[in-house]
Amino acid sequence: MSATAAATATATHTPLPVLGRDVLVPLVTGGEVDYAALDYAASAPALQRVWDDIAAYAPYYGSVHRGAGYLSQLSTDLFENSRKEVAAFLGCRPDDQVVFTRATTDSLNLLAAALPQGTRVFVFETEHHASLLPWQQRDGIEVGYLSAPRSPRQAVETLERALAAWRADDQEADTGAGAALVCVTGASNVTGELWPVRELAEVAHAHGARIVLDAAQLAPHHPVDIAALDVDWVAFSGHKLYAPFGAGVLAGRADWLRAARPYLAGGGASRKVALSVREGVGEVEVEWHTTEARHEAGSPNVIGAYAIASACKALTEAGFESLVARERRLIAKVREGLAEVDEVRVLSLFGDDAPRVGVISFVVEGWNSSHFAAALSAEYGIGVRDGLFCAHPLVRTLLGGEPGEAGECGAPETAPGERSLNAIRVSFGAGTPDEHVERFVGAVKELVRDGAKWSYRTEDGRCVPDRG
């Protein structure tokens, strides 16, 4: 075996170093165990490499963009080079802009604010709330919600019909061709299933619409190439890409962003500001930037941007081919283990054979999902998530409830053992050791077979160990 092949083989079987890998947590039954973080879909642990890069920069922290001092100039270079690193990671086109935001939710709200008046937005009901909700906040924007497809092909066909009907309505009304935007996830935050992004982009563009990709769950697991996927924008969060909280990205076409009012008004977004007084009344005249700075008012999150760039570089250097291969092995291990438990039902839109990332949601017959998740944590040191995962319509559809039924992001207030319309989600990625996945599978089997060792109660809407 060559040195390169040996290195690839080693990388395939070795998790990337992340913070918290050696943290010990107490068990309600006594003793401690190293924490098994299996909630990557909510927030992935920061890569050690990212944390080290941040620590190395910290002593040189300075103001950005207009300072004459050395540290200010260094920080400005770091910030702008981070933008270039992210652009390379995403395969951005020469004219694309990379805007640093707070997270995916912030990115999509920014894009919603930049839509031309009268834009029609098309979004599947299966989306995370971050990509489901921002559009209806804008006056003068129409939103068309598309029903949950049961296959990638059906997703493409559903969008095709919706866009054809929209275009026909425009022609019938003789109102001219208005703007349209399609919003779609790259990988579901509930089922982990990959969506046919390239095919959806082709349909969108064939009808004169644009498309934005919510890559929050895709980018940490698979390469995302804007040009190859032919999407107009990509949004994602740093805290799901092995960077700390507080920074995100909106990258893509510049025209709507340049034409829109600044997302926030303030310093940094403006090039020139003048105050003129006419008849005793003052008026501020502003010339706004047309670069990314237009939507980055205020002092930017330099460390957040640098952290994202560091994570992008680390994942690229690790090689997505080996990362994907290792993750597929972990996915198979979890799915095969859950399949051995008759009481477990894994949630899926597209079926068992659909390609997916390391995000798997399920329910257990006879268990309230909050109770099951609490037992995994308290008795086994395993952190998963339970609830509706900020994708209420999708989870309710998969569980047989009404998509429009009201719910909360956390678990419903039900006693342990009672049925409620919520699920359990296990999620993992490049930093997950094999042992954590194996412990999870073993814990599921043991809990279903033997029941919980401890009693639990509901407190503030959560199921917690009863220590009274």
Short mmCIF file of C-alpha atoms in Angstrom, two decimals:
data_model
loop_
_atom_site.label_atom_id
_atom_site.label_comp_id
_atom_site.label_asym_id
_atom_site.label_seq_id
_atom_site.Cartn_x
_atom_site.Cartn_y
_atom_site.Cartn_z
CA MET A 1 0.00 0.00 0.00
CA SER A 2 1.32 3.45 -0.94
CA ALA A 3 1.82 6.16 1.66
CA THR A 4 -1.09 8.11 0.19
CA ALA A 5 -3.38 5.08 0.25
CA ALA A 6 -2.35 4.28 3.81
CA ALA A 7 -3.06 7.85 4.90
CA THR A 8 -6.47 7.73 3.23
CA ALA A 9 -7.30 4.41 4.90
CA THR A 10 -6.30 5.78 8.28
CA ALA A 11 -8.36 8.94 7.76
CA THR A 12 -11.36 6.85 6.78
CA HIS A 13 -11.35 5.09 10.14
CA THR A 14 -10.20 7.91 12.42
CA PRO A 15 -12.46 10.73 13.61
CA LEU A 16 -11.19 14.29 13.34
CA PRO A 17 -10.13 15.72 16.72
CA VAL A 18 -12.89 17.85 18.26
CA LEU A 19 -13.34 19.73 21.52
CA GLY A 20 -15.13 17.84 24.27
CA ARG A 21 -13.99 14.39 23.17
CA ASP A 22 -12.64 13.66 26.66
CA VAL A 23 -15.37 15.31 28.73
CA LEU A 24 -16.71 13.07 31.50
CA VAL A 25 -20.38 13.29 32.54
CA PRO A 26 -22.06 11.76 35.59
CA LEU A 27 -24.56 8.91 35.26
CA VAL A 28 -27.68 8.91 37.40
CA THR A 29 -26.95 5.29 38.26
CA GLY A 30 -23.48 6.20 39.54
CA GLY A 31 -20.04 6.76 38.07
CA GLU A 32 -18.93 8.74 35.03
CA VAL A 33 -18.50 8.10 31.34
CA ASP A 34 -17.04 10.08 28.46
CA TYR A 35 -19.82 12.07 26.82
CA ALA A 36 -21.12 10.71 23.53
CA ALA A 37 -22.13 13.82 21.58
CA LEU A 38 -24.66 12.56 19.03
CA ASP A 39 -26.51 15.81 18.39
CA TYR A 40 -24.36 17.14 15.53
CA ALA A 41 -27.40 18.25 13.53
CA ALA A 42 -28.13 20.87 16.20
CA SER A 43 -24.52 21.95 16.78
CA ALA A 44 -21.36 20.05 15.93
CA PRO A 45 -18.43 20.27 18.34
CA ALA A 46 -15.69 22.63 17.22
CA LEU A 47 -12.70 21.02 15.54
CA GLN A 48 -9.54 21.18 17.64
CA ARG A 49 -7.81 22.63 14.59
CA VAL A 50 -10.32 25.48 14.46
CA TRP A 51 -9.93 26.21 18.16
CA ASP A 52 -6.14 26.22 17.86
CA ASP A 53 -6.31 28.67 14.94
CA ILE A 54 -8.57 31.00 16.92
CA ALA A 55 -6.26 30.83 19.94
CA ALA A 56 -3.23 31.65 17.78
CA TYR A 57 -4.98 34.71 16.36
CA ALA A 58 -6.48 35.97 19.64
CA PRO A 59 -3.42 38.03 20.79
CA TYR A 60 -3.54 39.90 17.47
CA TYR A 61 -7.23 40.76 17.74
CA GLY A 62 -7.94 44.23 16.39
CA SER A 63 -10.54 46.49 14.78
CA VAL A 64 -11.41 45.84 11.16
CA HIS A 65 -11.42 47.79 7.89
CA ARG A 66 -10.59 51.35 8.85
CA GLY A 67 -7.77 51.13 11.37
CA ALA A 68 -4.24 52.33 10.59
CA GLY A 69 -2.58 50.17 13.23
CA TYR A 70 -0.80 46.90 12.53
CA LEU A 71 -3.28 44.71 14.41
CA SER A 72 -6.19 46.38 12.65
CA GLN A 73 -4.62 45.76 9.26
CA LEU A 74 -3.81 42.18 10.20
CA SER A 75 -7.39 41.57 11.35
CA THR A 76 -8.75 43.13 8.16
CA ASP A 77 -6.57 40.85 6.04
CA LEU A 78 -7.65 37.86 8.11
CA PHE A 79 -11.33 38.76 7.68
CA GLU A 80 -11.12 39.29 3.92
CA ASN A 81 -8.94 36.21 3.39
CA SER A 82 -11.54 34.23 5.32
CA ARG A 83 -14.09 35.38 2.76
CA LYS A 84 -11.85 34.07 -0.03
CA GLU A 85 -11.37 30.74 1.78
CA VAL A 86 -15.14 30.28 2.12
CA ALA A 87 -15.65 31.22 -1.53
CA ALA A 88 -13.14 28.55 -2.57
CA PHE A 89 -14.79 25.98 -0.26
CA LEU A 90 -18.17 26.65 -1.91
CA GLY A 91 -16.88 26.79 -5.47
CA CYS A 92 -18.19 30.33 -5.89
CA ARG A 93 -18.30 31.95 -9.31
CA PRO A 94 -16.13 35.03 -9.96
CA ASP A 95 -18.98 37.51 -9.47
CA ASP A 96 -20.51 35.84 -6.40
CA GLN A 97 -20.50 37.56 -3.03
CA VAL A 98 -19.80 35.94 0.33
CA VAL A 99 -21.65 37.73 3.13
CA PHE A 100 -20.89 36.83 6.72
CA THR A 101 -24.01 36.57 8.89
CA ARG A 102 -24.93 35.13 12.29
CA ALA A 103 -26.22 31.73 11.09
CA THR A 104 -28.34 30.05 8.40
CA THR A 105 -31.50 31.67 9.80
CA ASP A 106 -29.91 35.10 9.56
CA SER A 107 -28.65 34.37 6.03
CA LEU A 108 -32.08 33.41 4.74
CA ASN A 109 -33.74 36.36 6.45
CA LEU A 110 -31.17 38.61 4.78
CA LEU A 111 -32.02 37.11 1.38
CA ALA A 112 -35.74 37.47 2.12
CA ALA A 113 -35.18 41.16 2.81
CA ALA A 114 -33.36 41.50 -0.53
CA LEU A 115 -36.10 39.98 -2.70
CA PRO A 116 -37.56 42.28 -5.36
CA GLN A 117 -41.11 43.40 -4.65
CA GLY A 118 -43.65 40.90 -5.94
CA THR A 119 -41.31 37.88 -5.86
CA ARG A 120 -43.03 34.52 -5.60
CA VAL A 121 -41.24 32.08 -3.28
CA PHE A 122 -41.67 28.32 -3.56
CA VAL A 123 -40.72 26.21 -0.54
CA PHE A 124 -41.45 22.61 0.41
CA GLU A 125 -43.28 22.01 3.68
CA THR A 126 -40.40 19.70 4.61
CA GLU A 127 -38.01 22.58 5.25
CA HIS A 128 -36.45 23.57 8.56
CA HIS A 129 -38.12 26.65 10.02
CA ALA A 130 -35.02 28.69 9.07
CA SER A 131 -35.91 28.23 5.40
CA LEU A 132 -39.68 27.86 5.84
CA LEU A 133 -40.55 31.04 7.71
CA PRO A 134 -38.48 34.10 6.61
CA TRP A 135 -40.34 34.70 3.34
CA GLN A 136 -43.74 35.41 4.86
CA GLN A 137 -42.23 38.18 6.96
CA ARG A 138 -41.85 40.36 3.87
CA ASP A 139 -44.71 42.50 2.58
CA GLY A 140 -45.34 42.14 -1.13
CA ILE A 141 -43.90 38.61 -1.30
CA GLU A 142 -46.11 35.64 -2.15
CA VAL A 143 -45.22 32.22 -0.79
CA GLY A 144 -46.26 28.90 -2.27
CA TYR A 145 -45.85 25.92 0.06
CA LEU A 146 -45.26 22.61 -1.73
CA SER A 147 -46.39 19.30 -0.22
CA ALA A 148 -43.90 16.76 1.07
CA PRO A 149 -42.58 14.59 -1.78
CA ARG A 150 -42.04 10.87 -1.26
CA SER A 151 -39.13 10.52 -3.67
CA PRO A 152 -36.49 12.79 -5.23
CA ARG A 153 -38.25 12.43 -8.57
CA GLN A 154 -41.55 13.51 -7.04
CA ALA A 155 -39.82 16.56 -5.57
CA VAL A 156 -38.65 17.59 -9.04
CA GLU A 157 -42.07 16.90 -10.57
CA THR A 158 -43.85 18.86 -7.83
CA LEU A 159 -41.64 21.89 -8.40
CA GLU A 160 -42.05 21.59 -12.17
CA ARG A 161 -45.85 21.71 -11.87
CA ALA A 162 -45.80 24.60 -9.40
CA LEU A 163 -43.49 26.74 -11.53
CA ALA A 164 -45.38 25.95 -14.73
CA ALA A 165 -48.65 27.01 -13.08
CA TRP A 166 -47.03 30.19 -11.76
CA ARG A 167 -45.72 31.11 -15.20
CA ALA A 168 -49.10 30.32 -16.81
CA ASP A 169 -50.88 32.54 -14.26
CA ASP A 170 -48.47 35.39 -15.05
CA GLN A 171 -49.13 35.04 -18.76
CA GLU A 172 -52.90 34.86 -18.27
CA ALA A 173 -52.88 37.96 -16.10
CA ASP A 174 -50.56 39.67 -18.60
CA THR A 175 -48.53 41.04 -15.71
CA GLY A 176 -45.17 40.17 -17.19
CA ALA A 177 -42.56 37.81 -15.83
CA GLY A 178 -42.15 38.46 -12.12
CA ALA A 179 -39.28 37.18 -10.03
CA ALA A 180 -39.44 33.76 -8.41
CA LEU A 181 -37.26 32.02 -5.84
CA VAL A 182 -37.11 28.35 -4.89
CA CYS A 183 -35.78 27.45 -1.44
CA VAL A 184 -34.68 23.89 -0.76
CA THR A 185 -32.56 21.99 1.73
CA GLY A 186 -29.54 19.99 0.66
CA ALA A 187 -29.98 17.37 3.38
CA SER A 188 -32.95 17.04 5.72
CA ASN A 189 -32.32 17.91 9.36
CA VAL A 190 -34.89 15.24 10.29
CA THR A 191 -34.22 12.25 8.02
CA GLY A 192 -30.73 13.10 6.76
CA GLU A 193 -31.85 12.33 3.22
CA LEU A 194 -30.12 14.12 0.36
CA TRP A 195 -32.30 16.21 -1.93
CA PRO A 196 -31.91 16.40 -5.74
CA VAL A 197 -30.49 19.92 -5.68
CA ARG A 198 -28.97 19.96 -9.17
CA GLU A 199 -32.20 18.70 -10.76
CA LEU A 200 -34.31 21.20 -8.81
CA ALA A 201 -31.98 24.01 -9.89
CA GLU A 202 -32.37 22.94 -13.52
CA VAL A 203 -36.17 23.07 -13.24
CA ALA A 204 -36.08 26.42 -11.46
CA HIS A 205 -33.86 28.03 -14.08
CA ALA A 206 -35.88 26.55 -16.95
CA HIS A 207 -38.86 28.55 -15.66
CA GLY A 208 -36.90 31.72 -14.98
CA ALA A 209 -36.75 31.23 -11.22
CA ARG A 210 -33.75 31.40 -8.92
CA ILE A 211 -32.87 28.92 -6.18
CA VAL A 212 -31.28 29.16 -2.75
CA LEU A 213 -29.79 26.10 -1.08
CA ASP A 214 -30.04 25.65 2.68
CA ALA A 215 -26.77 23.77 3.17
CA ALA A 216 -26.78 23.80 6.98
CA GLN A 217 -26.90 20.00 7.11
CA LEU A 218 -25.17 19.32 3.80
CA ALA A 219 -21.97 21.36 4.04
CA PRO A 220 -20.58 19.53 7.13
CA HIS A 221 -20.96 16.15 5.42
CA HIS A 222 -20.54 16.62 1.66
CA PRO A 223 -18.77 19.05 -0.65
CA VAL A 224 -20.99 21.94 -1.76
CA ASP A 225 -20.14 23.51 -5.10
CA ILE A 226 -22.31 26.46 -6.12
CA ALA A 227 -21.22 26.34 -9.75
CA ALA A 228 -21.59 22.56 -10.11
CA LEU A 229 -24.99 22.52 -8.41
CA ASP A 230 -25.95 25.64 -10.40
CA VAL A 231 -27.70 27.25 -7.44
CA ASP A 232 -27.96 31.00 -7.06
CA TRP A 233 -27.24 31.18 -3.33
CA VAL A 234 -26.04 28.95 -0.51
CA ALA A 235 -26.65 29.51 3.20
CA PHE A 236 -25.07 27.65 6.12
CA SER A 237 -24.03 28.01 9.77
CA GLY A 238 -20.58 27.83 11.28
CA HIS A 239 -21.76 26.01 14.40
CA LYS A 240 -22.86 23.03 12.31
CA LEU A 241 -19.58 23.09 10.36
CA TYR A 242 -17.34 22.42 13.38
CA ALA A 243 -16.84 26.11 14.22
CA PRO A 244 -18.09 27.95 17.32
CA PHE A 245 -21.45 29.71 17.51
CA GLY A 246 -22.18 33.16 16.13
CA ALA A 247 -21.30 33.18 12.43
CA GLY A 248 -22.84 32.01 9.19
CA VAL A 249 -22.65 32.59 5.45
CA LEU A 250 -24.84 33.68 2.57
CA ALA A 251 -22.97 33.25 -0.70
CA GLY A 252 -24.09 33.69 -4.27
CA ARG A 253 -25.36 36.11 -6.90
CA ALA A 254 -24.68 39.76 -6.21
CA ASP A 255 -27.37 41.60 -8.19
CA TRP A 256 -30.31 41.31 -5.78
CA LEU A 257 -27.99 41.94 -2.84
CA ARG A 258 -26.56 45.08 -4.44
CA ALA A 259 -30.00 46.41 -5.32
CA ALA A 260 -31.54 45.79 -1.91
CA ARG A 261 -31.57 48.16 1.01
CA PRO A 262 -28.82 47.27 3.50
CA TYR A 263 -29.92 44.49 5.85
CA LEU A 264 -28.80 46.68 8.75
CA ALA A 265 -28.15 50.41 8.54
CA GLY A 266 -24.95 51.61 10.13
CA GLY A 267 -21.22 52.05 9.88
CA GLY A 268 -19.40 49.73 7.55
CA ALA A 269 -22.36 49.42 5.18
CA SER A 270 -22.06 53.06 4.11
CA ARG A 271 -19.41 54.62 1.86
CA LYS A 272 -20.37 58.26 2.33
CA VAL A 273 -22.75 59.98 4.71
CA ALA A 274 -23.61 63.67 4.54
CA LEU A 275 -26.06 65.81 6.48
CA SER A 276 -27.78 68.57 4.54
CA VAL A 277 -30.08 71.18 6.07
CA ARG A 278 -32.90 72.67 4.05
CA GLU A 279 -35.21 75.24 5.63
CA GLY A 280 -34.05 74.18 9.07
CA VAL A 281 -34.75 70.49 8.50
CA GLY A 282 -31.86 68.04 8.40
CA GLU A 283 -31.65 65.21 5.92
CA VAL A 284 -29.06 62.44 5.78
CA GLU A 285 -27.77 61.46 2.38
CA VAL A 286 -26.11 58.05 2.23
CA GLU A 287 -24.11 56.25 -0.43
CA TRP A 288 -24.13 52.55 0.41
CA HIS A 289 -21.46 50.00 -0.46
CA THR A 290 -22.19 47.62 -3.33
CA THR A 291 -19.80 44.96 -2.00
CA GLU A 292 -20.54 42.44 0.75
CA ALA A 293 -20.04 45.28 3.24
CA ARG A 294 -23.49 46.56 2.24
CA HIS A 295 -25.05 43.86 4.42
CA GLU A 296 -22.37 43.65 7.12
CA ALA A 297 -23.01 46.85 9.07
CA GLY A 298 -21.27 47.29 12.39
CA SER A 299 -18.04 45.73 13.59
CA PRO A 300 -17.91 42.28 12.01
CA ASN A 301 -17.42 39.00 13.83
CA VAL A 302 -13.81 38.50 12.74
CA ILE A 303 -13.22 35.47 14.93
CA GLY A 304 -16.46 33.88 13.71
CA ALA A 305 -15.53 34.42 10.06
CA TYR A 306 -12.00 33.11 10.65
CA ALA A 307 -13.38 30.08 12.48
CA ILE A 308 -15.62 29.20 9.53
CA ALA A 309 -12.72 29.63 7.12
CA SER A 310 -10.53 27.42 9.30
CA ALA A 311 -13.21 24.72 9.38
CA CYS A 312 -13.60 24.91 5.60
CA LYS A 313 -9.86 24.48 5.18
CA ALA A 314 -9.67 21.62 7.69
CA LEU A 315 -12.47 19.67 6.00
CA THR A 316 -10.97 20.24 2.56
CA GLU A 317 -7.56 19.05 3.71
CA ALA A 318 -9.05 16.01 5.46
CA GLY A 319 -10.71 15.09 2.15
CA PHE A 320 -14.44 14.72 1.77
CA GLU A 321 -14.01 11.39 0.02
CA SER A 322 -12.59 9.78 3.15
CA LEU A 323 -14.95 11.68 5.47
CA VAL A 324 -17.99 10.57 3.47
CA ALA A 325 -16.76 6.97 3.35
CA ARG A 326 -16.32 6.87 7.13
CA GLU A 327 -19.67 8.49 7.77
CA ARG A 328 -21.44 6.00 5.50
CA ARG A 329 -19.97 3.21 7.59
CA LEU A 330 -21.29 4.81 10.78
CA ILE A 331 -24.71 5.36 9.18
CA ALA A 332 -24.86 1.70 8.20
CA LYS A 333 -23.90 0.66 11.74
CA VAL A 334 -26.69 2.75 13.30
CA ARG A 335 -29.35 1.77 10.77
CA GLU A 336 -28.49 -1.93 11.00
CA GLY A 337 -28.57 -1.76 14.80
CA LEU A 338 -31.93 0.00 14.89
CA ALA A 339 -33.35 -2.44 12.33
CA GLU A 340 -32.74 -5.25 14.83
CA VAL A 341 -35.20 -3.67 17.28
CA ASP A 342 -38.79 -4.36 16.23
CA GLU A 343 -40.13 -1.53 18.37
CA VAL A 344 -38.08 1.11 16.51
CA ARG A 345 -39.41 2.91 13.44
CA VAL A 346 -36.97 5.08 11.50
CA LEU A 347 -38.51 8.12 9.81
CA SER A 348 -37.99 8.57 6.09
CA LEU A 349 -39.43 10.48 3.16
CA PHE A 350 -37.60 8.81 0.30
CA GLY A 351 -37.22 5.23 1.60
CA ASP A 352 -34.49 3.04 3.05
CA ASP A 353 -32.25 3.17 -0.03
CA ALA A 354 -32.08 6.96 -0.24
CA PRO A 355 -28.58 8.42 0.20
CA ARG A 356 -28.26 10.39 3.42
CA VAL A 357 -25.94 12.12 5.86
CA GLY A 358 -25.44 11.15 9.50
CA VAL A 359 -28.86 12.32 10.71
CA ILE A 360 -31.43 9.68 11.69
CA SER A 361 -34.76 10.22 13.45
CA PHE A 362 -36.91 7.48 14.92
CA VAL A 363 -39.65 6.63 17.39
CA VAL A 364 -39.85 3.72 19.80
CA GLU A 365 -43.13 1.89 20.34
CA GLY A 366 -44.31 2.24 23.94
CA TRP A 367 -41.97 5.13 24.70
CA ASN A 368 -42.42 8.86 24.87
CA SER A 369 -39.49 10.21 22.82
CA SER A 370 -38.55 12.71 25.53
CA HIS A 371 -38.43 9.92 28.10
CA PHE A 372 -36.23 7.78 25.84
CA ALA A 373 -33.82 10.63 25.13
CA ALA A 374 -33.62 11.49 28.84
CA ALA A 375 -32.73 7.89 29.70
CA LEU A 376 -30.02 7.79 27.02
CA SER A 377 -28.46 10.85 28.60
CA ALA A 378 -28.89 10.09 32.30
CA GLU A 379 -28.07 6.37 32.19
CA TYR A 380 -25.61 6.12 29.28
CA GLY A 381 -24.04 9.56 28.84
CA ILE A 382 -25.41 9.87 25.30
CA GLY A 383 -26.63 13.22 24.01
CA VAL A 384 -29.34 13.07 21.33
CA ARG A 385 -32.30 15.34 20.56
CA ASP A 386 -36.01 14.81 20.91
CA GLY A 387 -38.98 16.87 19.73
CA LEU A 388 -39.98 18.24 16.34
CA PHE A 389 -36.52 19.58 15.40
CA CYS A 390 -37.77 22.99 14.20
CA ALA A 391 -39.33 21.20 11.22
CA HIS A 392 -42.85 20.80 12.60
CA PRO A 393 -44.79 20.20 9.37
CA LEU A 394 -42.32 17.52 8.21
CA VAL A 395 -42.15 15.62 11.50
CA ARG A 396 -45.93 15.69 11.92
CA THR A 397 -46.34 14.37 8.37
CA LEU A 398 -43.88 11.54 9.04
CA LEU A 399 -45.57 10.66 12.34
CA GLY A 400 -49.06 10.72 10.91
CA GLY A 401 -50.21 13.97 12.50
CA GLU A 402 -51.56 17.05 10.82
CA PRO A 403 -48.79 19.20 9.26
CA GLY A 404 -50.57 22.36 10.41
CA GLU A 405 -51.01 21.21 14.00
CA ALA A 406 -49.41 23.55 16.51
CA GLY A 407 -46.36 22.45 18.45
CA GLU A 408 -43.28 23.63 20.29
CA CYS A 409 -39.64 23.16 19.39
CA GLY A 410 -39.10 21.14 22.56
CA ALA A 411 -40.88 18.01 23.66
CA PRO A 412 -44.60 18.27 24.49
CA GLU A 413 -45.58 18.16 28.14
CA THR A 414 -46.45 14.50 28.52
CA ALA A 415 -45.61 12.07 31.26
CA PRO A 416 -43.02 9.33 30.68
CA GLY A 417 -44.60 6.47 28.76
CA GLU A 418 -47.37 8.57 27.20
CA ARG A 419 -47.49 8.83 23.43
CA SER A 420 -46.76 12.27 21.99
CA LEU A 421 -46.13 13.55 18.52
CA ASN A 422 -42.36 13.90 18.75
CA ALA A 423 -39.33 11.85 17.76
CA ILE A 424 -35.72 11.10 18.70
CA ARG A 425 -32.84 12.23 16.50
CA VAL A 426 -29.31 10.86 16.55
CA SER A 427 -26.75 12.73 14.47
CA PHE A 428 -23.01 12.43 14.02
CA GLY A 429 -20.16 13.38 11.73
CA ALA A 430 -16.44 13.75 11.20
CA GLY A 431 -15.61 13.89 14.92
CA THR A 432 -17.68 10.92 16.08
CA PRO A 433 -15.74 7.92 17.44
CA ASP A 434 -16.99 4.43 16.56
CA GLU A 435 -17.42 3.70 20.26
CA HIS A 436 -20.07 6.41 20.64
CA VAL A 437 -22.16 4.94 17.84
CA GLU A 438 -21.75 1.44 19.25
CA ARG A 439 -22.71 2.62 22.74
CA PHE A 440 -25.82 4.28 21.31
CA VAL A 441 -26.96 1.16 19.46
CA GLY A 442 -26.35 -0.96 22.54
CA ALA A 443 -28.22 1.49 24.77
CA VAL A 444 -31.26 1.52 22.48
CA LYS A 445 -31.44 -2.26 22.53
CA GLU A 446 -31.01 -2.41 26.30
CA LEU A 447 -33.61 0.27 27.05
CA VAL A 448 -36.20 -1.37 24.80
CA ARG A 449 -35.49 -4.80 26.25
CA ASP A 450 -35.11 -3.97 29.96
CA GLY A 451 -36.67 -0.54 30.39
CA ALA A 452 -35.16 2.45 32.17
CA LYS A 453 -33.24 1.87 35.40
CA TRP A 454 -34.40 5.17 36.85
CA SER A 455 -37.70 6.99 37.27
CA TYR A 456 -38.35 10.24 35.40
CA ARG A 457 -40.72 13.19 35.63
CA THR A 458 -41.72 16.16 33.51
CA GLU A 459 -40.18 19.51 34.51
CA ASP A 460 -40.63 22.70 32.47
CA GLY A 461 -41.70 20.67 29.47
CA ARG A 462 -38.71 18.33 29.64
CA CYS A 463 -38.40 14.77 30.88
CA VAL A 464 -35.72 14.65 33.60
CA PRO A 465 -34.51 12.09 36.15
CA ASP A 466 -36.55 12.15 39.35
CA ARG A 467 -34.03 12.84 42.07
CA GLY A 468 -36.60 13.53 44.79
#
